[in-house]
Coordinates of C-alpha atoms in Angstrom, one line a residue:
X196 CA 0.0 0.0 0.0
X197 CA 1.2 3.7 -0.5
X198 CA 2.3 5.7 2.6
X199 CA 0.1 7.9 4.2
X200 CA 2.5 9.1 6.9
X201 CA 3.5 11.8 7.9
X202 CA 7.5 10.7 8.1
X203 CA 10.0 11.9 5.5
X204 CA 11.2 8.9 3.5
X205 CA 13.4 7.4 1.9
X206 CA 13.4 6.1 -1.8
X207 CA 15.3 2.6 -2.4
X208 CA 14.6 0.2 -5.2
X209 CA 13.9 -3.5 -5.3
X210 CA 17.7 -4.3 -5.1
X211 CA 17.9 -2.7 -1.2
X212 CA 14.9 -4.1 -0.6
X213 CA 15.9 -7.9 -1.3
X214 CA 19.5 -7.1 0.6
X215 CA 17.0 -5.2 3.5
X216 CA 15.2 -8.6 3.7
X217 CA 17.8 -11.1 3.7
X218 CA 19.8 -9.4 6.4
X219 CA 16.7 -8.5 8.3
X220 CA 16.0 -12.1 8.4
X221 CA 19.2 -13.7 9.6
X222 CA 20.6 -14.8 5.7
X223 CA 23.7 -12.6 6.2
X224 CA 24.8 -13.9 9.6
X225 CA 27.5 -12.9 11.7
X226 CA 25.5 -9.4 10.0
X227 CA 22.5 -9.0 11.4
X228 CA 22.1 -5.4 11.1
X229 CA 22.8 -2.2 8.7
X230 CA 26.9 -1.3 9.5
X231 CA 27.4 2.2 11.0
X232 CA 31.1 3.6 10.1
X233 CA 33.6 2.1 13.0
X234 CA 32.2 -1.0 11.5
X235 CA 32.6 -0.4 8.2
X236 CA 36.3 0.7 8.8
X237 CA 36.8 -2.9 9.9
X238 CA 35.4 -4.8 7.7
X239 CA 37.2 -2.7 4.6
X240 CA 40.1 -3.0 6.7
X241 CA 40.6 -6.9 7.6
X242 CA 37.8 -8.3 5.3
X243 CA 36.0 -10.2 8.9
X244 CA 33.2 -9.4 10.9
X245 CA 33.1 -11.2 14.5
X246 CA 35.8 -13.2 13.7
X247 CA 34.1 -14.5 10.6
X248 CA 34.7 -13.5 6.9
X249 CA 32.6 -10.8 5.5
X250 CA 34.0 -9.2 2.6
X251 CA 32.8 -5.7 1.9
X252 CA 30.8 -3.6 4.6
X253 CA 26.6 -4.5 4.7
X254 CA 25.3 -0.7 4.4
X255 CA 22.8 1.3 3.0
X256 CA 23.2 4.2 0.9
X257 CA 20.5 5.1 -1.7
X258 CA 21.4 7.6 -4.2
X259 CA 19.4 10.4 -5.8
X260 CA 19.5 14.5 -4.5
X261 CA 16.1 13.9 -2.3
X262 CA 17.5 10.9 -0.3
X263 CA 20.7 12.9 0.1
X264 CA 19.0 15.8 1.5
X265 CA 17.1 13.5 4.0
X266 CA 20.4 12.1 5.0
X267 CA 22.4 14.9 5.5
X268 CA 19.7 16.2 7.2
X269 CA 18.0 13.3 9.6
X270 CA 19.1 13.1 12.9
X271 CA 19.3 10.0 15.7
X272 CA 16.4 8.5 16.6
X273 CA 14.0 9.9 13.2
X274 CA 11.4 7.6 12.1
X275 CA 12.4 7.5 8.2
X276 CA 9.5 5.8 6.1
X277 CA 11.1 3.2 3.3
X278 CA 9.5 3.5 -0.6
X279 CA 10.0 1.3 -2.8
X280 CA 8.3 2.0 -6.2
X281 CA 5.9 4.3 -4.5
X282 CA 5.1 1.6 -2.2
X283 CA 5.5 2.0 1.8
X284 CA 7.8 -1.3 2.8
X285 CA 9.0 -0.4 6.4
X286 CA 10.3 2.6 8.2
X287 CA 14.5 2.7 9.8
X288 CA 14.7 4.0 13.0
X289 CA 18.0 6.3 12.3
X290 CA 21.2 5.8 14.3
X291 CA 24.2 7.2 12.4
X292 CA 24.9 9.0 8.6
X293 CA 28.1 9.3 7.3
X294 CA 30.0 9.6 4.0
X295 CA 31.5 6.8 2.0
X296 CA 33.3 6.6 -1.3
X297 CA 31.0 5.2 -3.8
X298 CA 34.2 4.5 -6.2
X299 CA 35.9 2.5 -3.0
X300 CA 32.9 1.0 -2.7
X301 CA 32.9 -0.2 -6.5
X302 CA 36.5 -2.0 -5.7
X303 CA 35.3 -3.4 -2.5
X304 CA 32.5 -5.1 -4.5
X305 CA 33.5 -5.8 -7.8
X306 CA 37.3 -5.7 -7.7
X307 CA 37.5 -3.0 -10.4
X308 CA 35.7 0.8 -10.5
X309 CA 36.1 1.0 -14.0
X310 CA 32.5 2.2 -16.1
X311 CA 32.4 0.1 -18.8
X312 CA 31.5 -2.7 -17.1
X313 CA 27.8 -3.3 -17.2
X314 CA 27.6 -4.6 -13.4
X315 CA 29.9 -1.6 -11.9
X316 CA 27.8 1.0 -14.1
X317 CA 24.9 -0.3 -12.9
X318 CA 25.7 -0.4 -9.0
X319 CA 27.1 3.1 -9.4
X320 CA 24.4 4.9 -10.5
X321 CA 22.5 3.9 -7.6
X322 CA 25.0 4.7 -4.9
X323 CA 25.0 7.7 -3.0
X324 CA 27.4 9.6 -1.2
X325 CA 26.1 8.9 2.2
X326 CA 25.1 5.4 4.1
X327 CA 22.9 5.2 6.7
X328 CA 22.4 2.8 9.6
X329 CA 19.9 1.8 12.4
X330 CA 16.6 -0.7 13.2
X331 CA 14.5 -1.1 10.9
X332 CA 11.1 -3.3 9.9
X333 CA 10.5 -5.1 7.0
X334 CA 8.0 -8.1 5.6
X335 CA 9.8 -11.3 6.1
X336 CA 7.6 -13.7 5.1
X337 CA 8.9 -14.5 1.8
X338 CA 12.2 -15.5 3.3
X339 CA 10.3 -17.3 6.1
X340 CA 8.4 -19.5 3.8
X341 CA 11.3 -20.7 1.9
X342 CA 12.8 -21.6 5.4
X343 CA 9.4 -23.6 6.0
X344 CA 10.0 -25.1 2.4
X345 CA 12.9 -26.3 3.5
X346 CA 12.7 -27.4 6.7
X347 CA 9.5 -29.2 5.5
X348 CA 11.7 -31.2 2.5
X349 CA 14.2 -32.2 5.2
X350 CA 11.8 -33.5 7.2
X351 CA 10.3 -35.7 4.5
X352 CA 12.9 -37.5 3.8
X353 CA 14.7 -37.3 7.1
X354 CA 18.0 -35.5 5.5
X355 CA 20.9 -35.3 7.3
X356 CA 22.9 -33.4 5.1
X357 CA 22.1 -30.6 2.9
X358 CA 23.7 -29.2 -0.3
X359 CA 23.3 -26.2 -2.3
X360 CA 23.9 -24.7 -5.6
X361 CA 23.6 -21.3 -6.8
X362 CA 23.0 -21.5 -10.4
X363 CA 21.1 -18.8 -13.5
X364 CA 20.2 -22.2 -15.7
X365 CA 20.0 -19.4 -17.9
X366 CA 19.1 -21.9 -19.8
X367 CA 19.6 -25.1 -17.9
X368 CA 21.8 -27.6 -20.1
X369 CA 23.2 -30.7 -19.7
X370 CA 26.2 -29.8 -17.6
X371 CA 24.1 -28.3 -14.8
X372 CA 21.9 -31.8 -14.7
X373 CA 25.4 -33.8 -14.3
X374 CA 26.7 -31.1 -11.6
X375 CA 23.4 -31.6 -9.8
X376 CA 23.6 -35.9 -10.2
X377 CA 27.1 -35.5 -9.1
X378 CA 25.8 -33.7 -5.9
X379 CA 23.3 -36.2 -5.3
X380 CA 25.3 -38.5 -5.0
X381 CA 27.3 -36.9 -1.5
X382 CA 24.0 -35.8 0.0
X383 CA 20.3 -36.1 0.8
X384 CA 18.7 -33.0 -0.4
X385 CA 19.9 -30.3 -3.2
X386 CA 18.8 -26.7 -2.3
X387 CA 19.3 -25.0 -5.5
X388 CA 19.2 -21.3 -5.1
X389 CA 18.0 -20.2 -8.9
X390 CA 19.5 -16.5 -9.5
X391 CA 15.9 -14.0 -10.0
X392 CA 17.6 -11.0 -11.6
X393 CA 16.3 -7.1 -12.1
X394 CA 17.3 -6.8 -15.8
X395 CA 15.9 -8.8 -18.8
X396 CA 19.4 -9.9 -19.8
X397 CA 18.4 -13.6 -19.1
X398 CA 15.1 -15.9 -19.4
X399 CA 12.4 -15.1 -17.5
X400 CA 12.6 -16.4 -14.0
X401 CA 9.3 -18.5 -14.2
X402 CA 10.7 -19.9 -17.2
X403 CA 13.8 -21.3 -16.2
X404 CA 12.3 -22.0 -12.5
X405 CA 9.3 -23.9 -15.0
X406 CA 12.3 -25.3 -17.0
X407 CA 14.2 -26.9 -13.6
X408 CA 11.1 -28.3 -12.1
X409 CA 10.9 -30.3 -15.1
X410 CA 13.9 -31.8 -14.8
X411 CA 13.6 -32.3 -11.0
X412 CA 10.5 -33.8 -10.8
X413 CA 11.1 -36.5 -14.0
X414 CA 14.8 -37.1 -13.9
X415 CA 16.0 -36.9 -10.2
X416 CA 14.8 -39.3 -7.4
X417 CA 11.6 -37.9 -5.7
X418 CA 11.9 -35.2 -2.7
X419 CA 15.8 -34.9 -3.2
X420 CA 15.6 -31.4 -4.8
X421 CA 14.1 -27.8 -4.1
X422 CA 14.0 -24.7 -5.9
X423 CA 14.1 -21.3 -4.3
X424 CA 14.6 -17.9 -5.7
X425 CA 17.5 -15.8 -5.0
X426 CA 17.2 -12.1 -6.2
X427 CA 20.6 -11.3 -7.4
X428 CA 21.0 -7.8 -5.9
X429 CA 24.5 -6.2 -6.3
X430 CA 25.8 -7.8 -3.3
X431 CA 26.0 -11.3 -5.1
X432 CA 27.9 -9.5 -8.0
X433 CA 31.7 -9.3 -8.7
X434 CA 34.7 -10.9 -7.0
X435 CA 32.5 -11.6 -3.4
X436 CA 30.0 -13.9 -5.3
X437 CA 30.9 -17.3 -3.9
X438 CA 31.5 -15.9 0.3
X439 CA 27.8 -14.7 0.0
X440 CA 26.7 -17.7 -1.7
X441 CA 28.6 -19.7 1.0
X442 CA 27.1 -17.7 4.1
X443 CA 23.6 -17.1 2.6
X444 CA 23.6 -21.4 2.1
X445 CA 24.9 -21.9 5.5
X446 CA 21.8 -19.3 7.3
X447 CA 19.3 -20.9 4.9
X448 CA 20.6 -24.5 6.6
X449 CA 22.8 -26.6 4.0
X450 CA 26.0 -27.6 5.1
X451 CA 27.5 -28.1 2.2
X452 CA 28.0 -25.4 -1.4
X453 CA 28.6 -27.3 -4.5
X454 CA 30.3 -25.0 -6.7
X455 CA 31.3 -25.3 -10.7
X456 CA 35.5 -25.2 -11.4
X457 CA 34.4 -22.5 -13.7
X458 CA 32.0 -20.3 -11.2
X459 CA 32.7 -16.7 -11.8
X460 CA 34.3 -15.7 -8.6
X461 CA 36.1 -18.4 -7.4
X462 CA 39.7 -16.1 -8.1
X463 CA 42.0 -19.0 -8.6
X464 CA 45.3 -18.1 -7.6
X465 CA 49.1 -19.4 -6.9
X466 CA 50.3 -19.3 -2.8
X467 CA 52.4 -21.2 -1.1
X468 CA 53.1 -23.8 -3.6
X469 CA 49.5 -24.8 -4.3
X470 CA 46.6 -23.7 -6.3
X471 CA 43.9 -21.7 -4.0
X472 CA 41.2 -19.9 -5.1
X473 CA 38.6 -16.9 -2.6
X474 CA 37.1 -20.2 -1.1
X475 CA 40.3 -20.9 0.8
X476 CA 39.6 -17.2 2.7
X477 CA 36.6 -18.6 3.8
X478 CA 37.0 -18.1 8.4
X479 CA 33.9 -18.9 10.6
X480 CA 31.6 -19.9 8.0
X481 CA 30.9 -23.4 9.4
X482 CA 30.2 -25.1 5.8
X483 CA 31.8 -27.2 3.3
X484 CA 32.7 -26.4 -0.1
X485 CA 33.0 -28.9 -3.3
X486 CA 34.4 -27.8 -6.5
X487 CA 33.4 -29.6 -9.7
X488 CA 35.2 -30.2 -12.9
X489 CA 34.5 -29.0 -16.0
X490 CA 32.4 -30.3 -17.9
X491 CA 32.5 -31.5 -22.0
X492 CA 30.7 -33.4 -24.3
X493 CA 33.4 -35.5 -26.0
X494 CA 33.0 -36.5 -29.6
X495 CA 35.5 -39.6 -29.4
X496 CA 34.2 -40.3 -25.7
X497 CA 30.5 -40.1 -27.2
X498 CA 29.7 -38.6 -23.6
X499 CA 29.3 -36.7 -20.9
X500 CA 33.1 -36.0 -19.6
X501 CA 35.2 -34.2 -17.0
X502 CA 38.0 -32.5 -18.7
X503 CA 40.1 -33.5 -15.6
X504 CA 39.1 -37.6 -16.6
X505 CA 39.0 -37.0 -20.3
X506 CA 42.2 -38.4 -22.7
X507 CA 41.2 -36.5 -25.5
X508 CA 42.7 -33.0 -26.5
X509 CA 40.2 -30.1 -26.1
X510 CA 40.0 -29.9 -30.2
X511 CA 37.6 -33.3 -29.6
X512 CA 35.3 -31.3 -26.7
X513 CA 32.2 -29.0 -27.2
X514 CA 31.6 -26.7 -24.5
X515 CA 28.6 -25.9 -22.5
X516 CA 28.2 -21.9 -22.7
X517 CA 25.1 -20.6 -21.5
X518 CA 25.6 -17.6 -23.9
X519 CA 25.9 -19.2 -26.9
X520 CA 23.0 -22.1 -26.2
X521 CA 20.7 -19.3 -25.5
X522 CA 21.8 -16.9 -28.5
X523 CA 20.8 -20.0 -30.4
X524 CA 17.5 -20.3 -28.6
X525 CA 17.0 -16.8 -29.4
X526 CA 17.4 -17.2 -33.0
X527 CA 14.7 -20.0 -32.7
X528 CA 17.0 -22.7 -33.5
X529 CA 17.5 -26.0 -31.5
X530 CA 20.5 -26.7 -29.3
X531 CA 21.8 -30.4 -30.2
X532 CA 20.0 -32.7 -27.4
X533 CA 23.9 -33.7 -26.7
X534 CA 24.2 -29.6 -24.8
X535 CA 20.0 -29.4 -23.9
X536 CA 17.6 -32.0 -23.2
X537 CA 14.5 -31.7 -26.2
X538 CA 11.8 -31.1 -23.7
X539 CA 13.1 -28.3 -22.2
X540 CA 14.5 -26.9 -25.8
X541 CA 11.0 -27.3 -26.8
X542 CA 10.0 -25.7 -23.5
X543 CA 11.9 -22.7 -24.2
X544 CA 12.0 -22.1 -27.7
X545 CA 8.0 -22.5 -28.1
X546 CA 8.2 -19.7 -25.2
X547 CA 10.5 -17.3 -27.2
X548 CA 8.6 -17.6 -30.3
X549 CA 5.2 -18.2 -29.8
X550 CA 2.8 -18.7 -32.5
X551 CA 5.6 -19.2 -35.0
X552 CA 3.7 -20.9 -37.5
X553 CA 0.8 -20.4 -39.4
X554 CA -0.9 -23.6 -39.6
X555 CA 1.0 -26.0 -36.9
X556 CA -1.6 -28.7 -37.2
X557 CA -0.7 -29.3 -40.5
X558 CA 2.6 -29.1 -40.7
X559 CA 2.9 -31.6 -37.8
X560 CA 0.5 -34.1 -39.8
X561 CA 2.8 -33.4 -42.7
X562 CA 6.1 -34.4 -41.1
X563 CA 5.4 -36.1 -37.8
X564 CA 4.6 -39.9 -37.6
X565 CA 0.8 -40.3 -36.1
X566 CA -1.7 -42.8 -34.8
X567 CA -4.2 -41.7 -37.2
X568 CA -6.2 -39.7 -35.2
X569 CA -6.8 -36.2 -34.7
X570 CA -5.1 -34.4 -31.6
X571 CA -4.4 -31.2 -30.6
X572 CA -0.7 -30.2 -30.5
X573 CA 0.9 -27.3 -29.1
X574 CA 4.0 -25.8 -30.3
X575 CA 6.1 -27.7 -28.0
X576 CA 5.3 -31.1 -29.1
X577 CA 6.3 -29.9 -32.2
X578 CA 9.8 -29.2 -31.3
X579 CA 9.4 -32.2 -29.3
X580 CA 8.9 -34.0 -32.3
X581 CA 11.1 -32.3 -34.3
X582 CA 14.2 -33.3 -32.5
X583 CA 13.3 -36.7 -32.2
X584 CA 13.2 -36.7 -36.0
X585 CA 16.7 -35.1 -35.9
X586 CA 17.9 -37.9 -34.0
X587 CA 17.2 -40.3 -36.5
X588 CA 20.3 -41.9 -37.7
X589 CA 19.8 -44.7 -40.0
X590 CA 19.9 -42.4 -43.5
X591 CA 23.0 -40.7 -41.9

């Protein structure tokens, strides 16, 4: 509902409002609250928080010239109401404003302050110069039923250990269904945290959350995977990406983060005689962390492969890039069921381009093999059909 109060306010977007909620709820842990500045000066200065790892300082500073004249001028102990696309979401109770560098704040984040970089463009443009801290109220009942979802899958099947995966599927291929097998295999449920982003850079959420369900519920064993939505606000972006993924899995209760050799983030590095990577920095955060190999589709292997397992030179390997399976999706072609399974192809093609062809019953009649009766047929059992057909291989 719109505010009718008489407060002054403050205007953040959907971004705050998803960090305001997970750290309101407990999903930031050892943070629990907004940072004032001695804090902050800690964190930027030895990376920890309470003796745990925290790597950039939790604030709150919402750009624009009306927020800055409400923070410059607010004092201790104000009432501020918090908008949110004209929309009253909670009000802060204020405790401390002070200044920050919104280009040190770039580095802190992203490892880099330079423009031209989509992510640090976007972050910059809504950072102001001043952060604000103090109690505030929000509606936490979105996180709060995921933690019943989960709690209520444990319970089901009795699991004693827990894994997650942070993933886009954007779309889901083939190399994400073996990651999540392989992770199966070490526990009893799979949380995977599917990334809900603000731009429209990637799928639509419902669709790959629609395309993932699929997958779980006819080609894993029953109960052993959920799905819940992350929104990817800019404190999941940059260099920082797998500690928050590790400490928002460890407060959602999985004990273990199952993470892809080729996650952006992980920072591989040389120390000491032995390859480390920005998991090995991890201090306090009581959870395990698997890597996974890379994986190919090998045309001598006729697989599935690791490319740590895999005898063949990478000339024999196609690769499973997200990009370019989508770009191709997006063109309205279909991936090769060896990089995405046909249903979810179908799935997601039919979705991009709907109502592609002019008379679909006939040109399924034409080319499809059928009982002999007449059935309706959506676009996807087209595709469906289509790639069956393309998987014939006796006039090859």
């Amino acid at each position: 509902m719109a505010s009718s109060r008489k407060n002054r306010a403050l205007f953040i977007d959907q971004e705050a409002v998803s960090a305001l909620t997970l750290l309101k709820a407990g999903m930031l842990s050892p943070v629990t609250a907004l940072m004032n500045e001695a804090q902050s000066k800690e964190v930027l200065s030895s990376g920890m928080f309470m003796g745990k790892t925290f790597p950039f300082p939790l604030i709150l500073s919402p750009s624009g010239k009306v927020n800055e004249t409400i923070l410059t001028t607010a004092q201790k102990g104000e009432i501020l109401d918090l908008i949110c696309d004209g929309t009253f979401i909670g009000e802060l109770c204020v405790d401390e404003v002070y200044p920050i560098d919104p280009c040190e704040r770039l580095r802190q984040i992203y490892g880099t302050e330079d423009l031209s970089h989509p992510g640090v463009s976007a972050t910059y443009k809504r950072l102001g110069k001043y952060a604000i801290c103090g109690d505030y109220s929000i509606d936490l009942s979105p996180i709060q039923s995921l933690q019943n979802m989960i709690a209520e899958a444990k319970e089901q099947i009795g699991a004693q250990h827990t894994t997650a995966m942070f993933m886009a599927a954007n779309p889901l291929h083939r190399a994400h269904e073996r990651l999540i097998r392989q992770s199966l295999e070490r526990t009893d449920l799979i949380v995977i945290f599917l990334h809900k982003p603000y731009n429209s850079a990637d799928l639509k959420y419902e669709l790959r959350h629609q395309a993932l369900q699929y997958f779980i519920d006819n080609f894993l064993p029953c109960n052993r995977a959920v799905i819940v939505p992350l929104e990817s606000s800019y404190i999941f972006a940059g260099s920082n990406e797998v500690i928050l993924d590790a400490i928002v899995a460890k407060n959602y209760g999985c004990d273990r983060l199952m993470i892809g050799q080729n996650h952006a983030g992980i920072g591989m590095y040389y120390d000491h005689n032995a390859n480390k990577s920005i998991v090995d920095r991890l201090v306090g955060i009581d959870i395990e962390v698997g890597m996974s190999s890379e994986y190919v589709y090998c045309n001598q292997c006729k697989t599935l492969v690791s490319v740590q397992t895999c005898p063949h030179g990478h000339h024999h390997h196609i690769s499973y890039h997200s990009e370019s399976i989508l770009e191709l999706m997006q063109q309205g072609l279909l991936p090769p069921a060896v990089l995405v399974r046909k249903e979810i192809s179908a799935m997601i093609v039919s979705s991009l381009h709907p109502n592609r062809f002019k008379n679909l019953s006939k040109l399924y009649y034409d080319i499809m093999p059928v009982k002999g009766l007449l059935e309706e047929h959506t676009e996807k059992d087209f595709y469906v059909e289509l790639m069956r057909l393309y998987q014939t291989t006796s006039l090859n």
